[in-house]
Structures are given as C-alpha cells and as structure tokens.
Coordinates of C-alpha atoms and ligand atoms in Angstrom, one line a residue:
M1 CA 0.0 0.0 0.0
G2 CA 1.3 3.5 -0.9
D3 CA 1.2 6.5 1.2
K4 CA -2.3 7.8 0.9
S5 CA -1.5 11.4 1.5
L6 CA 1.1 11.3 -1.2
D7 CA -1.3 9.5 -3.6
N8 CA -3.8 12.2 -3.0
D9 CA -1.9 15.4 -3.6
A10 CA 0.3 15.8 -6.6
M11 CA 1.3 19.3 -5.4
D12 CA 2.6 17.9 -2.1
I13 CA 4.4 15.1 -3.8
I14 CA 6.2 17.4 -6.2
E15 CA 7.1 19.8 -3.4
R16 CA 8.4 16.9 -1.2
Y17 CA 10.5 15.1 -3.8
L18 CA 11.5 17.6 -6.5
Y19 CA 13.8 20.5 -6.0
G20 CA 12.4 23.9 -7.1
T21 CA 14.9 25.5 -9.5
W22 CA 16.9 28.7 -8.7
M23 CA 15.4 29.3 -5.2
L24 CA 15.5 28.6 -1.5
Q25 CA 13.8 25.2 -1.1
K26 CA 11.6 26.4 1.8
K27 CA 10.1 28.9 -0.6
W28 CA 9.3 26.3 -3.2
S29 CA 5.8 25.1 -4.1
P30 CA 4.5 24.6 -7.6
Q31 CA 2.4 27.6 -8.6
L32 CA -0.4 25.6 -10.3
L33 CA -1.3 22.0 -11.0
I34 CA -1.8 22.0 -14.7
S35 CA -4.1 19.4 -16.3
D36 CA -4.4 20.5 -19.9
G37 CA -3.5 23.0 -22.5
E38 CA -4.8 24.3 -25.9
G39 CA -3.3 26.9 -28.1
A40 CA -1.9 29.8 -26.0
Y41 CA -3.9 28.7 -22.9
L42 CA -3.2 26.3 -20.0
I43 CA -5.9 24.9 -17.8
D44 CA -5.5 24.0 -14.2
K45 CA -7.0 21.0 -12.3
D46 CA -10.1 23.1 -11.5
G47 CA -10.7 24.0 -15.1
K48 CA -9.5 27.6 -14.8
K49 CA -8.0 28.9 -18.0
Y50 CA -4.7 30.9 -18.1
L51 CA -3.2 32.8 -20.9
D52 CA 0.4 31.8 -21.2
F53 CA 1.8 35.4 -21.7
S54 CA 5.6 34.2 -21.6
S55 CA 5.3 30.9 -23.6
Q56 CA 6.5 29.4 -20.2
L57 CA 10.3 30.1 -20.3
V58 CA 9.9 31.8 -23.7
C59 CA 9.9 28.3 -25.4
V60 CA 6.4 27.0 -26.2
N61 CA 6.4 29.2 -29.2
L62 CA 3.6 27.3 -31.0
G63 CA 1.5 26.8 -28.0
Y64 CA -0.2 23.7 -26.7
K65 CA -1.7 20.8 -28.6
N66 CA -0.4 21.7 -31.9
R67 CA -1.8 18.9 -34.1
E68 CA 1.0 19.0 -36.7
L69 CA 3.7 18.6 -34.1
I70 CA 1.8 15.9 -32.2
K71 CA 1.3 14.0 -35.4
A72 CA 5.0 14.2 -36.4
L73 CA 6.1 13.0 -33.0
H74 CA 3.6 10.1 -33.0
K75 CA 4.7 9.1 -36.5
Q76 CA 8.4 9.1 -35.4
I77 CA 7.8 7.2 -32.2
D78 CA 5.8 4.7 -34.0
K79 CA 8.7 4.1 -36.4
I80 CA 11.7 4.3 -34.3
A81 CA 12.4 6.3 -31.1
Y82 CA 16.2 6.0 -30.9
V83 CA 19.3 5.0 -32.7
G84 CA 22.8 6.3 -32.0
P85 CA 24.1 9.3 -33.8
A86 CA 26.4 7.2 -35.9
L87 CA 23.6 5.7 -37.8
G88 CA 21.7 7.4 -40.7
L89 CA 18.0 8.0 -40.3
E90 CA 15.6 9.6 -42.7
I91 CA 14.3 12.0 -40.1
R92 CA 17.8 13.2 -39.5
A93 CA 18.1 14.1 -43.2
E94 CA 14.7 15.8 -43.2
A95 CA 15.6 17.9 -40.0
A96 CA 18.9 18.9 -41.3
K97 CA 17.5 20.0 -44.7
A98 CA 14.7 21.8 -43.0
F99 CA 17.0 23.6 -40.6
A100 CA 19.4 24.6 -43.4
S101 CA 16.5 26.1 -45.3
I102 CA 15.9 28.7 -42.4
A103 CA 19.3 29.0 -40.8
P104 CA 21.3 32.1 -41.7
K105 CA 22.9 31.3 -45.0
N106 CA 26.5 31.5 -43.8
L107 CA 25.8 28.7 -41.2
I108 CA 26.1 25.4 -43.1
K109 CA 26.9 22.6 -40.7
F110 CA 25.2 21.7 -37.5
V111 CA 25.5 19.6 -34.3
F112 CA 22.2 18.9 -32.5
S113 CA 21.9 18.2 -28.8
S114 CA 19.3 18.3 -26.0
S115 CA 19.3 21.8 -24.5
G116 CA 20.4 25.4 -24.8
T117 CA 23.1 24.7 -22.2
E118 CA 24.5 21.9 -24.3
A119 CA 24.3 23.9 -27.5
N120 CA 26.4 26.5 -25.8
E121 CA 28.9 24.0 -24.3
D122 CA 29.4 22.6 -27.8
A123 CA 29.8 26.1 -29.3
L124 CA 32.4 26.9 -26.7
K125 CA 34.3 23.7 -27.3
I126 CA 34.2 24.2 -31.0
A127 CA 35.4 27.8 -30.8
R128 CA 38.3 26.9 -28.4
L129 CA 39.3 23.9 -30.6
Y130 CA 39.2 26.1 -33.7
K131 CA 41.0 29.1 -32.2
N132 CA 43.5 27.2 -30.0
P133 CA 45.7 28.4 -28.4
C134 CA 43.4 31.4 -27.9
Y135 CA 40.8 30.5 -25.3
K136 CA 39.3 33.6 -23.7
I137 CA 35.7 34.5 -24.3
I138 CA 34.1 37.9 -24.0
A139 CA 30.6 37.7 -22.6
R140 CA 28.4 40.2 -20.9
Y141 CA 27.3 40.8 -17.3
R142 CA 23.6 40.8 -18.1
S143 CA 23.5 37.4 -19.6
Y144 CA 22.4 33.7 -19.1
H145 CA 24.0 31.0 -21.2
G146 CA 23.2 27.8 -19.3
S147 CA 23.5 25.9 -16.1
T148 CA 26.6 23.6 -16.5
A149 CA 30.0 24.8 -15.4
T150 CA 31.2 26.1 -18.6
S151 CA 28.1 27.7 -19.9
M152 CA 27.7 29.2 -16.5
S153 CA 31.2 30.6 -16.6
L154 CA 29.9 32.7 -19.4
T155 CA 26.8 33.7 -17.6
G156 CA 26.9 37.2 -16.1
D157 CA 24.0 37.2 -13.8
L158 CA 23.6 35.9 -10.2
R159 CA 23.2 32.3 -11.3
R160 CA 27.0 32.4 -11.9
T161 CA 28.0 34.5 -8.9
V162 CA 26.4 32.2 -6.3
V163 CA 28.4 29.2 -7.6
E164 CA 31.5 30.9 -8.9
Y165 CA 33.8 28.4 -7.1
H166 CA 32.1 25.6 -9.2
T167 CA 32.1 27.4 -12.5
N168 CA 35.8 27.9 -12.2
V169 CA 36.5 27.6 -16.0
R170 CA 39.3 29.7 -17.2
G171 CA 39.0 32.6 -19.5
T172 CA 35.7 34.5 -19.5
V173 CA 36.0 38.2 -19.3
F174 CA 32.8 40.4 -19.1
A175 CA 32.0 43.3 -21.3
P176 CA 29.6 46.3 -20.5
D177 CA 26.0 45.7 -21.5
P178 CA 24.2 47.8 -24.2
Y179 CA 21.7 48.6 -21.5
C180 CA 20.7 52.1 -22.4
Y181 CA 18.2 52.5 -19.5
R182 CA 21.1 52.1 -17.1
C183 CA 24.1 52.8 -19.2
P184 CA 27.2 51.3 -17.6
F185 CA 29.2 54.4 -18.7
N186 CA 26.4 56.8 -17.7
L187 CA 26.1 58.0 -21.2
E188 CA 23.3 58.6 -23.5
Y189 CA 22.6 57.3 -27.0
P190 CA 23.6 58.4 -29.6
K191 CA 26.1 60.8 -28.0
C192 CA 27.7 57.8 -26.4
G193 CA 29.2 56.7 -29.7
V194 CA 28.1 53.2 -28.8
A195 CA 31.0 53.1 -26.3
C196 CA 29.8 49.7 -25.0
A197 CA 30.5 48.2 -28.4
E198 CA 33.8 50.2 -29.1
Y199 CA 35.1 49.1 -25.7
L200 CA 35.4 45.5 -26.9
E201 CA 38.5 46.6 -29.0
Y202 CA 40.2 47.8 -25.9
M203 CA 39.3 44.6 -24.2
I204 CA 40.7 42.4 -26.9
E205 CA 43.9 44.3 -27.3
R206 CA 44.7 44.1 -23.6
E207 CA 43.3 40.6 -22.8
K208 CA 45.1 38.9 -25.7
N209 CA 44.2 35.3 -26.5
V210 CA 40.5 36.1 -27.1
A211 CA 38.9 33.3 -29.0
A212 CA 35.3 34.5 -29.2
I213 CA 32.6 37.1 -28.3
F214 CA 29.6 35.2 -26.9
M215 CA 26.4 37.2 -26.8
E216 CA 22.6 36.9 -26.7
P217 CA 21.7 39.2 -29.6
I218 CA 18.8 40.4 -27.6
T219 CA 19.4 39.7 -24.0
G220 CA 16.5 37.5 -22.7
T221 CA 15.9 36.7 -19.0
N222 CA 18.1 39.6 -18.0
G223 CA 15.8 42.2 -19.4
V224 CA 15.1 41.9 -23.2
I225 CA 17.9 44.4 -23.9
V226 CA 17.7 45.5 -27.6
P227 CA 21.1 47.2 -28.4
P228 CA 21.3 50.4 -30.5
P229 CA 21.2 49.8 -34.3
E230 CA 25.0 50.1 -34.8
Y231 CA 26.0 47.9 -31.9
Y232 CA 26.5 44.6 -33.7
K233 CA 28.0 46.1 -36.8
I234 CA 30.7 47.6 -34.7
I235 CA 31.3 44.4 -32.9
R236 CA 31.4 42.3 -36.1
E237 CA 34.0 44.7 -37.4
I238 CA 36.1 44.5 -34.3
A239 CA 35.8 40.6 -34.3
D240 CA 37.0 40.6 -37.9
K241 CA 39.9 43.0 -37.3
Y242 CA 41.2 40.7 -34.5
G243 CA 40.2 37.4 -36.0
V244 CA 37.9 36.7 -33.0
L245 CA 34.8 34.6 -33.5
L246 CA 31.4 36.1 -32.9
I247 CA 28.9 33.6 -31.3
F248 CA 25.2 34.4 -31.0
D249 CA 23.2 32.6 -28.4
E250 CA 19.7 32.5 -29.9
V251 CA 18.4 30.0 -27.4
M252 CA 15.6 32.5 -26.3
S253 CA 15.7 35.1 -29.1
G254 CA 15.4 32.8 -32.1
W255 CA 12.5 31.1 -33.9
G256 CA 10.5 34.1 -35.0
R257 CA 10.1 35.7 -31.6
T258 CA 11.6 39.1 -32.7
G259 CA 10.0 39.1 -36.2
E260 CA 13.1 37.5 -37.8
W261 CA 13.9 33.8 -37.8
F262 CA 16.9 34.7 -35.7
A263 CA 17.2 38.0 -33.8
H264 CA 20.8 38.9 -35.1
Q265 CA 19.4 38.9 -38.6
R266 CA 17.7 42.2 -38.0
W267 CA 21.0 43.9 -38.0
G268 CA 22.4 42.3 -41.1
V269 CA 25.4 40.8 -39.3
E270 CA 26.6 37.3 -39.5
A271 CA 27.6 34.9 -36.7
D272 CA 30.5 32.5 -36.9
I273 CA 28.6 30.1 -34.6
M274 CA 24.9 30.3 -33.6
T275 CA 23.3 28.3 -30.9
T276 CA 19.6 27.7 -30.4
A277 CA 17.1 25.5 -28.5
K278 CA 13.7 26.1 -26.9
G279 CA 11.5 27.2 -29.8
A280 CA 13.3 24.7 -32.2
S281 CA 10.9 22.1 -31.0
S282 CA 8.4 24.5 -29.5
S283 CA 9.7 22.6 -26.3
Y284 CA 7.6 19.6 -27.1
V285 CA 10.8 17.6 -26.7
P286 CA 14.3 18.6 -25.6
I287 CA 16.5 20.1 -28.3
G288 CA 19.7 22.1 -28.8
I289 CA 21.4 23.2 -32.0
T290 CA 24.9 24.6 -32.7
A291 CA 25.4 25.9 -36.2
T292 CA 28.8 26.8 -37.7
T293 CA 30.3 28.4 -40.9
K294 CA 32.1 26.6 -43.7
A295 CA 35.4 27.8 -42.4
I296 CA 34.8 26.1 -39.1
S297 CA 33.4 23.0 -40.7
D298 CA 36.4 22.8 -43.0
Y299 CA 38.8 23.0 -40.1
F300 CA 37.3 19.9 -38.5
E301 CA 37.8 17.9 -41.7
D302 CA 41.2 17.0 -40.4
H303 CA 41.0 18.1 -36.8
F304 CA 39.4 16.0 -34.1
F305 CA 35.7 17.2 -33.5
A306 CA 35.6 16.5 -29.7
V307 CA 31.8 16.9 -29.5
G308 CA 29.1 14.2 -29.1
H309 CA 26.1 13.2 -27.1
T310 CA 24.0 10.0 -26.7
F311 CA 21.0 12.1 -27.6
A312 CA 22.7 14.0 -30.5
Y313 CA 20.2 14.2 -33.4
H314 CA 17.6 12.4 -31.3
P315 CA 14.8 11.1 -33.7
L316 CA 12.0 12.8 -31.7
A317 CA 13.8 16.1 -31.6
M318 CA 14.4 15.8 -35.4
A319 CA 10.8 15.1 -35.9
A320 CA 9.7 18.1 -33.8
L321 CA 12.2 20.3 -35.5
T322 CA 11.0 19.4 -38.9
A323 CA 7.4 19.9 -38.0
V324 CA 8.1 23.3 -36.2
I325 CA 9.8 24.6 -39.3
R326 CA 6.9 23.4 -41.6
V327 CA 4.3 24.9 -39.4
M328 CA 6.1 28.2 -39.0
K329 CA 6.5 28.5 -42.7
E330 CA 2.9 27.5 -43.5
H331 CA 1.5 30.0 -41.0
N332 CA 4.1 32.7 -41.6
Y333 CA 4.5 33.0 -37.9
V334 CA 7.7 35.0 -38.2
Y335 CA 5.9 37.7 -40.1
H336 CA 2.9 37.4 -37.7
A337 CA 5.3 38.1 -34.7
K338 CA 6.7 41.2 -36.5
R339 CA 3.2 42.5 -37.3
L340 CA 1.9 41.9 -33.8
G341 CA 5.0 43.6 -32.4
G342 CA 3.6 47.0 -33.3
Y343 CA 0.3 46.2 -31.5
I344 CA 1.8 44.9 -28.3
R345 CA 4.2 47.9 -28.2
K346 CA 1.3 50.3 -28.5
R347 CA -0.7 48.6 -25.8
L348 CA 2.4 48.4 -23.4
F349 CA 3.3 52.0 -23.8
E350 CA -0.3 53.1 -23.0
L351 CA 0.5 51.7 -19.5
M352 CA 3.5 53.9 -18.9
S353 CA 1.5 57.1 -18.1
K354 CA -0.9 55.2 -15.9
H355 CA 1.6 53.3 -13.7
P356 CA 4.3 55.1 -11.9
S357 CA 6.0 51.8 -11.1
I358 CA 7.0 51.3 -14.7
G359 CA 10.6 52.4 -15.3
D360 CA 11.2 51.2 -18.8
I361 CA 9.5 49.2 -21.6
R362 CA 11.6 47.7 -24.2
G363 CA 11.5 44.9 -26.8
V364 CA 10.7 44.0 -30.4
G365 CA 8.2 41.6 -32.0
L366 CA 6.7 39.3 -29.4
F367 CA 9.6 39.8 -27.0
W368 CA 9.2 42.5 -24.3
A369 CA 10.3 43.5 -20.9
V370 CA 8.6 45.8 -18.4
E371 CA 11.1 47.0 -15.8
L372 CA 9.7 48.1 -12.5
V373 CA 11.1 50.9 -10.2
K374 CA 10.1 52.5 -6.9
N375 CA 11.3 55.9 -8.1
R376 CA 11.0 56.6 -11.8
N377 CA 13.2 59.8 -11.7
R378 CA 16.0 58.0 -9.9
K379 CA 15.4 54.7 -11.5
T380 CA 15.5 53.0 -8.2
P381 CA 14.8 49.2 -8.5
F382 CA 12.4 47.6 -6.0
N383 CA 14.7 44.6 -5.6
T384 CA 18.3 43.5 -5.9
D385 CA 20.1 40.3 -6.7
E386 CA 20.6 39.8 -2.9
D387 CA 16.8 39.8 -2.4
K388 CA 16.5 36.9 -4.9
I389 CA 19.4 34.9 -3.4
L390 CA 18.0 35.4 0.1
G391 CA 14.4 34.5 -0.9
R392 CA 12.9 37.8 -0.1
P393 CA 9.6 38.6 -1.9
L394 CA 10.1 40.4 -5.3
V395 CA 7.7 43.1 -6.4
T396 CA 7.8 41.5 -9.9
G397 CA 6.8 38.2 -8.3
E398 CA 3.8 39.9 -6.6
V399 CA 2.7 41.5 -9.9
A400 CA 3.0 38.0 -11.6
S401 CA 0.9 36.4 -8.7
R402 CA -1.9 39.0 -9.2
M403 CA -1.7 38.3 -12.9
R404 CA -2.1 34.6 -12.2
E405 CA -5.2 35.3 -10.1
L406 CA -6.5 37.2 -13.2
G407 CA -5.8 34.2 -15.5
V408 CA -2.5 35.3 -17.1
L409 CA 0.8 33.6 -16.6
V410 CA 3.9 35.8 -17.0
M411 CA 7.7 35.1 -16.4
Y412 CA 9.5 37.5 -14.1
W413 CA 13.1 38.1 -13.0
I414 CA 14.4 40.4 -10.3
T415 CA 13.6 43.8 -11.8
H416 CA 11.3 43.1 -14.8
L417 CA 8.5 41.0 -16.3
V418 CA 9.2 39.2 -19.6
I419 CA 6.3 39.3 -22.0
A420 CA 6.6 36.8 -24.8
P421 CA 3.4 35.1 -25.7
P422 CA 3.3 32.1 -28.1
L423 CA 3.6 33.3 -31.7
I424 CA 0.1 32.0 -32.4
V425 CA -1.7 34.7 -30.4
D426 CA -4.0 37.3 -31.8
T427 CA -4.8 40.8 -30.7
D428 CA -7.6 39.6 -28.4
D429 CA -5.1 37.5 -26.5
I430 CA -2.7 40.4 -26.2
D431 CA -5.5 42.6 -24.9
R432 CA -6.4 40.0 -22.4
G433 CA -2.7 39.8 -21.2
I434 CA -2.2 43.6 -21.2
D435 CA -5.5 44.2 -19.3
A436 CA -4.4 41.8 -16.6
L437 CA -0.9 43.5 -16.4
D438 CA -2.7 46.9 -16.2
E439 CA -4.7 45.7 -13.2
A440 CA -1.9 43.8 -11.5
L441 CA 0.6 46.7 -11.7
K442 CA -1.5 48.4 -9.1
V443 CA 0.3 46.1 -6.6
A444 CA 3.6 47.7 -7.6
D445 CA 2.2 51.3 -7.9
E446 CA 1.2 51.1 -4.2
K447 CA 4.9 50.5 -3.3
V448 CA 6.3 53.4 -5.3
E449 CA 8.1 56.1 -3.2
K450 CA 5.8 59.0 -2.6
Ligands
PLP1 C1 19.9 32.8 -23.8 C2 19.9 31.5 -23.2 N1 20.9 30.6 -23.4 C3 21.0 29.4 -22.8 C4 19.9 28.9 -22.0 C5 19.9 27.6 -21.4 O1 19.1 26.7 -22.1 P1 18.5 25.4 -21.4 O2 17.8 25.8 -20.2 O3 17.7 24.8 -22.5 O4 19.7 24.6 -21.0 C6 18.8 29.7 -21.8 C7 17.7 29.3 -20.9 O5 16.8 30.0 -20.5 C8 18.8 31.0 -22.4 O6 17.8 31.9 -22.2

C-alpha cells in the first residue's frame, strides 16, 4: 500500500520530492497544477484557464496541442524512437534539410543536442578547438547561457556568482552591456558613440588570446535588452579585425520571436557560430542546436571534432524540429510576430502614463520587458540580486501572482516581467494579457516612493 496522503496530492508530492529551481527550497511550491493546454492557454485542475503570456520560459512558441507537431512525434515514435548518432535516419536528413532552409545562409553545418546549455557548451568547445591556443571568451554581465560549469562561466547574472567556485572555468571576461536605460558608462545614446561596443576593441587588445565574443543578440531573461542599431556592426568589425569569432546565443531570441527567424538577422550581421534550442521544438521535446560556418566545418575535416552526445540528433527532436519549421512557414509566424510587435508595443506604452512603477518598456516583435522601479526619476529598483538569493519577496513576483489570479501567466526576474506570448496569439489574446498587467501593476504602484 502506498502513502495515501502522497497519492492524493500531486502538489505535495512534487514539493516533497522535487527541487524547485533557482530558489530557497523552503520557498518552493509549484504555482499551479496544470491538467491541460490548448493553443496559447493552460488549464489547471479546477478547469481555470490561463493565458500563457511568456510561452513558459519563452519556449512553447507554437502553444499547446499543436496537431501537426503531435502527429509528427507520433509518426516518429511509431517508427523508431532512438538510434545512436552514428547511424543514418531519414528524419535526421529531413531535419537537417529543414534547418538549413531557415538557418542564416552562412551557417552550413550543425550539431544537435538536447538543451540550450549543451548547445552553448558545444559552441564553446568548437570555438576553443578552432581558435586554439586562444581561449578567452568575452561575454556580458547581463546574460544567461546555461547551467553547467562552462556555460555558467559565461553567464553574467547571479546564477553564476552564487556558484562561482564551481564554474571555475578559465578565460571569461565580461563586457559592458548595451543597457541604455542604465548605461554602464552613464552616457546617452547616440552621443555615447556606442561606447559599450567600441570598448570591446580595448578589451581584446589588452586581454590577448581572445577566441570569441559570446552574446545573446537580444538579452533575454536579464531584461530583453535591444542594443542600438550600430552595436553589432561595430562588434562584427572588431571581431573581424582581430580574428575573433562572434557567437550568437539565440536560445531564447530565435524562432521568429523578434519578427526574424533569428534575432541577429535584424542587424544584417553574421555569426561564426549560432546556438539555439527552446522554440526549435516548441519545447515539445528537448533540443539544442549549434550551427557553424564553412570555415569552421572545413577545419574539422582534419582536426578531431571533440563533441558528441548520446542524444545528439535524437529522432524525436528531429521530428519536432522538422514539424516546427513546416508549421512556422505554412502559417508565416515570423511575419505574424513582426506584425503583432507594433500592436503589443502600443498597448504596453499606454500603460506607462498610468503606472508610476513602470521604469522602462523595451522589446521587439513578441519579446518585451517591463522594468519596474520604486522611483521613476531616480530609476531605483524595487529589488536586488541579494533579495533573490535570500528568498525575499520580489515586487515583480507579486505582480505576476496577481496576474495569475486574473488568469494570465507571466515570467519575471528580479527587476522586470518578460512578456513573450506564443507566436500563435491574436490581438484579443494580447489585450487580455495587457489588461491583466494593467490591473496587476496596481500592486507595484502602491509601493512606489511618494
Ligand atoms: C539565452 C539562453 N541561453 C541558454 C539557455 C539555457 O538553455 P537550457 O535551459 O535549455 O539549457 C537559456 C535558458 O533560458 C537562455 O535563455
């Protein structure tokens, strides 16, 4: 006989046996018990419907119960669920061809894995093998690149700093962020001359041995930071001048979210390596992708390619990827995200004058952040990294809880909410999400300094 109390309450079981991620465990309990999902909506065990206004972790880009995706996965699992990466499989060819059809044209050879973290680990290893003996990587403070030792050594945010002794991987140096709202140089665009980009030349000259620059083209979790238009052109030029690779982490920003297949394409620059994950399978199954140029792929013709995973090119991931690309093309979701970007921008900016707790609104396509402050003039944040580490309540979390009561789920980090609905939403869905945000922001407004 099992333990009846355990049998009866899934929430208790989850809380008792499973760690909550990135938090004090005494603060952990699952927010909702989800029993179903359809389109952009999740449904809890009591039948209450929630608009998923952040596509979970900005990953369920095509929403729930997409029939095409489900069909493709069924078909593949009925045929064959796994064979090792050394064997050929039709679905591998289909997925490779489909991905090549939408990948930036200069990226011609790929290795597939099971997560954004792995995709970044692979990218780093490839870059360091290719650039050996150069090994240093320039990343940014406001960044997240994954949860293993090496990918975390690139991560600038507190998820690295709390475990720095563990991520003791040599060679990452951090560059200033193109975070115009709180410019690290206290300058203003355009008078700043995009100093945050130009500064990389100074870094490369003094650091020596720099192998690569590793960046989220639009910073995701750490605030949907869209750099000034010239930023990546300057960085690409500096990278070329010094023979440094430019690696774009499109794990969150890819897959149409910004109105381009991949965010960096909006600036007309090319990556030497691009990584992606999340939306590649719409998160129906785990996936990671690392894409490289011909120069890099040529190099490995006669140099040992020290990369591999049991789940590399996993048949189910390949089936999901192929279906995602087909569905996105058929429904023109990349263009849809671009078009809806104007609408969501308009609706978000309407909130600015009503809510003194809004410090900044920024984003593009269906990828936005609303940064909250307790003093708009001084840009004073409500919370700090320390609050998060010590498990103190976050004002962003309180706003998100109120939105949840109102039937809208939103992702939040220390200073901001991330608004990134599935690409399948329409203007009515956006209105529903923004109306809930409008109401929930009263929680933050009450805490603003008088
Ligand atoms: C930009 C970026 N890179 C890498 C990762 C890590 O991906 P995963 O959680 O799939 O390992 C994330 C996850 O949120 C991310 O946002």
